PDB file of C-alpha atoms in Angstrom:
ATOM      1  CA  UNK J1304     -11.557  17.883  18.752  1.00  0.00           C
ATOM      2  CA  UNK J1305      -9.440  15.343  16.873  1.00  0.00           C
ATOM      3  CA  UNK J1306     -10.289  15.437  13.111  1.00  0.00           C
ATOM      4  CA  UNK J1307     -12.113  12.196  12.106  1.00  0.00           C
ATOM      5  CA  UNK J1308     -11.738  10.661   8.945  1.00  0.00           C
ATOM      6  CA  UNK J1309     -14.645   8.911   6.698  1.00  0.00           C
ATOM      7  CA  UNK J1310     -14.346   4.983   5.890  1.00  0.00           C
ATOM      8  CA  UNK J1311     -16.451   4.608   2.452  1.00  0.00           C
ATOM      9  CA  UNK J1312     -18.400   1.698   2.131  1.00  0.00           C
ATOM     10  CA  UNK J1313     -19.065   0.885  -1.719  1.00  0.00           C
ATOM     11  CA  UNK J1314     -20.645  -1.945  -3.082  1.00  0.00           C
ATOM     12  CA  UNK J1315     -18.416  -3.978  -4.514  1.00  0.00           C
ATOM     13  CA  UNK J1316     -20.516  -6.453  -5.497  1.00  0.00           C
ATOM     14  CA  UNK J1317     -21.529  -4.927  -8.323  1.00  0.00           C
ATOM     15  CA  UNK J1318     -18.745  -3.988  -9.974  1.00  0.00           C
ATOM     16  CA  UNK J1319     -16.223  -6.281 -11.941  1.00  0.00           C
ATOM     17  CA  UNK J1320     -13.661  -5.648 -13.619  1.00  0.00           C
ATOM     18  CA  UNK J1321     -12.629  -2.440 -16.140  1.00  0.00           C
ATOM     19  CA  UNK J1322     -15.335  -0.678 -13.426  1.00  0.00           C
ATOM     20  CA  UNK J1323     -14.155  -2.046 -10.522  1.00  0.00           C
ATOM     21  CA  UNK J1324     -10.179  -1.068 -11.065  1.00  0.00           C
ATOM     22  CA  UNK J1325     -12.087   2.509 -12.179  1.00  0.00           C
ATOM     23  CA  UNK J1326     -13.854   3.338  -8.774  1.00  0.00           C
ATOM     24  CA  UNK J1327     -10.821   2.327  -7.233  1.00  0.00           C
ATOM     25  CA  UNK J1328      -8.549   4.936  -9.515  1.00  0.00           C
ATOM     26  CA  UNK J1329     -11.213   7.090  -8.696  1.00  0.00           C
ATOM     27  CA  UNK J1330     -12.356   7.116  -5.033  1.00  0.00           C
ATOM     28  CA  UNK J1331      -9.412   9.400  -4.029  1.00  0.00           C
ATOM     29  CA  UNK J1332     -10.098  12.437  -7.031  1.00  0.00           C
ATOM     30  CA  UNK J1333     -13.289  12.169  -5.331  1.00  0.00           C
ATOM     31  CA  UNK J1334     -11.784  13.268  -2.027  1.00  0.00           C
ATOM     32  CA  UNK J1335     -12.167   9.297  -0.731  1.00  0.00           C
ATOM     33  CA  UNK J1336      -9.017   7.884   1.852  1.00  0.00           C
ATOM     34  CA  UNK J1337     -10.561   4.942   3.526  1.00  0.00           C
ATOM     35  CA  UNK J1338     -12.817   1.887   2.343  1.00  0.00           C
ATOM     36  CA  UNK J1339     -14.471  -0.385   4.005  1.00  0.00           C
ATOM     37  CA  UNK J1340     -13.270  -3.855   2.288  1.00  0.00           C
ATOM     38  CA  UNK J1341     -15.645  -6.045   1.199  1.00  0.00           C
ATOM     39  CA  UNK J1342     -17.097  -9.566   1.536  1.00  0.00           C
ATOM     40  CA  UNK J1343     -16.791 -10.174  -1.864  1.00  0.00           C
ATOM     41  CA  UNK J1344     -13.515  -9.819  -2.450  1.00  0.00           C
ATOM     42  CA  UNK J1345     -12.955 -13.162   0.173  1.00  0.00           C
ATOM     43  CA  UNK J1346     -15.333 -14.889  -2.421  1.00  0.00           C
ATOM     44  CA  UNK J1347     -13.567 -13.175  -5.604  1.00  0.00           C
ATOM     45  CA  UNK J1348     -10.420 -14.648  -3.986  1.00  0.00           C
ATOM     46  CA  UNK J1349     -11.512 -18.677  -3.671  1.00  0.00           C
ATOM     47  CA  UNK J1350     -11.660 -18.396  -7.889  1.00  0.00           C
ATOM     48  CA  UNK J1351      -8.760 -15.656  -8.592  1.00  0.00           C
ATOM     49  CA  UNK J1352      -5.998 -16.461  -5.772  1.00  0.00           C
ATOM     50  CA  UNK J1353      -4.278 -13.511  -7.513  1.00  0.00           C
ATOM     51  CA  UNK J1354      -7.576 -10.871  -6.410  1.00  0.00           C
ATOM     52  CA  UNK J1355      -6.707 -10.040  -3.413  1.00  0.00           C
ATOM     53  CA  UNK J1356      -2.833  -9.401  -3.781  1.00  0.00           C
ATOM     54  CA  UNK J1357      -4.463  -7.511  -7.600  1.00  0.00           C
ATOM     55  CA  UNK J1358      -7.011  -5.828  -5.268  1.00  0.00           C
ATOM     56  CA  UNK J1359      -3.857  -4.403  -2.690  1.00  0.00           C
ATOM     57  CA  UNK J1360      -1.648  -3.234  -5.079  1.00  0.00           C
ATOM     58  CA  UNK J1361      -4.525  -0.709  -7.090  1.00  0.00           C
ATOM     59  CA  UNK J1362      -5.592   0.371  -3.447  1.00  0.00           C
ATOM     60  CA  UNK J1363      -1.891   1.118  -2.616  1.00  0.00           C
ATOM     61  CA  UNK J1364      -0.897   2.396  -6.244  1.00  0.00           C
ATOM     62  CA  UNK J1365      -4.262   4.548  -5.671  1.00  0.00           C
ATOM     63  CA  UNK J1366      -3.618   5.519  -2.446  1.00  0.00           C
ATOM     64  CA  UNK J1367      -6.570   3.910  -0.399  1.00  0.00           C
ATOM     65  CA  UNK J1368      -6.666   3.040   2.999  1.00  0.00           C
ATOM     66  CA  UNK J1369      -8.621  -0.052   4.290  1.00  0.00           C
ATOM     67  CA  UNK J1370      -8.878  -0.445   8.203  1.00  0.00           C
ATOM     68  CA  UNK J1371     -12.261  -2.516   7.933  1.00  0.00           C
ATOM     69  CA  UNK J1372     -14.225  -4.728   6.960  1.00  0.00           C
ATOM     70  CA  UNK J1373     -17.253  -6.307   6.668  1.00  0.00           C
ATOM     71  CA  UNK J1374     -17.228 -10.174   7.228  1.00  0.00           C
ATOM     72  CA  UNK J1375     -19.077 -12.494   5.010  1.00  0.00           C
ATOM     73  CA  UNK J1376     -22.434 -12.490   6.193  1.00  0.00           C
ATOM     74  CA  UNK J1377     -25.991 -14.363   6.353  1.00  0.00           C
ATOM     75  CA  UNK J1378     -26.005 -18.619   6.399  1.00  0.00           C
ATOM     76  CA  UNK J1379     -23.297 -19.654   7.145  1.00  0.00           C
ATOM     77  CA  UNK J1380     -21.160 -17.451   7.789  1.00  0.00           C
ATOM     78  CA  UNK J1381     -23.360 -16.264  11.262  1.00  0.00           C
ATOM     79  CA  UNK J1382     -21.614 -17.082  14.232  1.00  0.00           C
ATOM     80  CA  UNK J1383     -24.585 -18.783  15.566  1.00  0.00           C
ATOM     81  CA  UNK J1384     -25.430 -20.688  12.688  1.00  0.00           C
ATOM     82  CA  UNK J1385     -26.886 -24.079  14.480  1.00  0.00           C
ATOM     83  CA  UNK J1386     -24.953 -26.624  12.131  1.00  0.00           C
ATOM     84  CA  UNK J1387     -21.901 -27.445  13.998  1.00  0.00           C
ATOM     85  CA  UNK J1388     -19.823 -29.144  11.017  1.00  0.00           C
ATOM     86  CA  UNK J1389     -20.545 -25.805   8.693  1.00  0.00           C
ATOM     87  CA  UNK J1390     -20.191 -23.352  11.597  1.00  0.00           C
ATOM     88  CA  UNK J1391     -16.801 -24.624  11.701  1.00  0.00           C
ATOM     89  CA  UNK J1392     -16.251 -24.850   8.308  1.00  0.00           C
ATOM     90  CA  UNK J1393     -17.351 -21.727   7.361  1.00  0.00           C
ATOM     91  CA  UNK J1394     -15.095 -19.872  10.606  1.00  0.00           C
ATOM     92  CA  UNK J1395     -12.129 -21.746   8.842  1.00  0.00           C
ATOM     93  CA  UNK J1396     -12.849 -19.217   5.742  1.00  0.00           C
ATOM     94  CA  UNK J1397     -13.828 -16.282   7.682  1.00  0.00           C
ATOM     95  CA  UNK J1398     -10.043 -17.527   8.960  1.00  0.00           C
ATOM     96  CA  UNK J1399      -8.451 -17.135   5.714  1.00  0.00           C
ATOM     97  CA  UNK J1400      -9.837 -14.288   4.869  1.00  0.00           C
ATOM     98  CA  UNK J1401      -9.420 -12.392   7.707  1.00  0.00           C
ATOM     99  CA  UNK J1402      -5.400 -13.224   7.690  1.00  0.00           C
ATOM    100  CA  UNK J1403      -5.344 -11.832   3.830  1.00  0.00           C
ATOM    101  CA  UNK J1404      -6.830  -8.391   5.027  1.00  0.00           C
ATOM    102  CA  UNK J1405      -4.579  -8.107   7.408  1.00  0.00           C
ATOM    103  CA  UNK J1406      -1.925  -7.663   4.688  1.00  0.00           C
ATOM    104  CA  UNK J1407      -4.073  -4.938   3.767  1.00  0.00           C
ATOM    105  CA  UNK J1408      -4.202  -3.305   6.779  1.00  0.00           C
ATOM    106  CA  UNK J1409      -7.664  -4.187   8.495  1.00  0.00           C
ATOM    107  CA  UNK J1410      -7.986  -3.814  11.621  1.00  0.00           C
ATOM    108  CA  UNK J1411     -11.882  -4.610  12.496  1.00  0.00           C
ATOM    109  CA  UNK J1412     -13.700  -7.160  11.392  1.00  0.00           C
ATOM    110  CA  UNK J1413     -17.322  -6.670  11.176  1.00  0.00           C
ATOM    111  CA  UNK J1414     -19.604 -10.286  11.810  1.00  0.00           C
ATOM    112  CA  UNK J1415     -22.902 -11.157  12.646  1.00  0.00           C
ATOM    113  CA  UNK J1416     -23.994 -12.810  15.825  1.00  0.00           C
ATOM    114  CA  UNK J1417     -27.321 -14.122  14.241  1.00  0.00           C
ATOM    115  CA  UNK J1418     -28.426 -15.506  17.366  1.00  0.00           C
ATOM    116  CA  UNK J1419     -32.157 -13.913  16.827  1.00  0.00           C
ATOM    117  CA  UNK J1420     -35.005 -14.511  18.685  1.00  0.00           C
ATOM    118  CA  UNK J1421     -36.111 -17.797  17.053  1.00  0.00           C
ATOM    119  CA  UNK J1422     -32.468 -19.135  18.751  1.00  0.00           C
ATOM    120  CA  UNK J1423     -32.474 -20.411  22.225  1.00  0.00           C
ATOM    121  CA  UNK J1424     -30.166 -18.104  24.172  1.00  0.00           C
ATOM    122  CA  UNK J1425     -27.667 -19.725  25.792  1.00  0.00           C
ATOM    123  CA  UNK J1426     -27.658 -22.637  23.122  1.00  0.00           C
ATOM    124  CA  UNK J1427     -27.158 -18.990  20.357  1.00  0.00           C
ATOM    125  CA  UNK J1428     -24.050 -17.270  23.088  1.00  0.00           C
ATOM    126  CA  UNK J1429     -22.422 -20.811  22.943  1.00  0.00           C
ATOM    127  CA  UNK J1430     -22.365 -21.214  19.803  1.00  0.00           C
ATOM    128  CA  UNK J1431     -20.971 -17.475  19.599  1.00  0.00           C
ATOM    129  CA  UNK J1432     -18.421 -18.191  21.869  1.00  0.00           C
ATOM    130  CA  UNK J1433     -17.004 -21.360  19.742  1.00  0.00           C
ATOM    131  CA  UNK J1434     -17.025 -18.895  16.941  1.00  0.00           C
ATOM    132  CA  UNK J1435     -15.215 -16.379  17.821  1.00  0.00           C
ATOM    133  CA  UNK J1436     -12.857 -18.836  19.788  1.00  0.00           C
ATOM    134  CA  UNK J1437     -12.381 -20.012  16.416  1.00  0.00           C
ATOM    135  CA  UNK J1438     -11.054 -17.202  15.255  1.00  0.00           C
ATOM    136  CA  UNK J1439      -8.214 -16.011  17.671  1.00  0.00           C
ATOM    137  CA  UNK J1440      -5.942 -17.896  15.581  1.00  0.00           C
ATOM    138  CA  UNK J1441      -6.663 -15.614  12.597  1.00  0.00           C
ATOM    139  CA  UNK J1442      -6.493 -12.399  14.745  1.00  0.00           C
ATOM    140  CA  UNK J1443      -2.930 -12.414  16.674  1.00  0.00           C
ATOM    141  CA  UNK J1444      -2.054 -10.005  13.699  1.00  0.00           C
ATOM    142  CA  UNK J1445      -3.882  -7.082  16.040  1.00  0.00           C
ATOM    143  CA  UNK J1446      -7.243  -7.844  14.087  1.00  0.00           C
ATOM    144  CA  UNK J1447     -10.421  -7.317  16.734  1.00  0.00           C
ATOM    145  CA  UNK J1448     -13.745  -8.666  16.088  1.00  0.00           C
ATOM    146  CA  UNK J1449     -17.443  -6.425  16.108  1.00  0.00           C
ATOM    147  CA  UNK J1450     -20.237  -8.209  16.255  1.00  0.00           C
ATOM    148  CA  UNK J1451     -23.683  -7.067  15.463  1.00  0.00           C
ATOM    149  CA  UNK J1452     -26.805  -8.809  16.059  1.00  0.00           C
TER     150      UNK J1452
END
């Protein structure tokens, strides 16, 4: 049977600066080689344009790989978000983050659909289709999107 690698999820939003750097250095010592990229990295990159480059450098130095990322989630980032101008802006933010993640080797980007029971199904799926169409140009690098309810 083919050996599978575990991909570890670290709650990066609870770590900053020196703590973050220390955890990145420690993970390989704990046997970790694969981690999930975290949406807080994209949020931090909005105010510090060098943040993602710094994370990529530290991960590379530590020998860590990021095959997957959990997308921004919650209102307004869910694909079925009802306010069209806000949904479009959120999809643009997803696309910018996806492009940064491609440089890290991320291949899977997990999004939340946001089509809960309070939303009329056909309308929700129409918005989800629009959102996927909006995300497609950013996924030209081979990255795939995985949806969660």
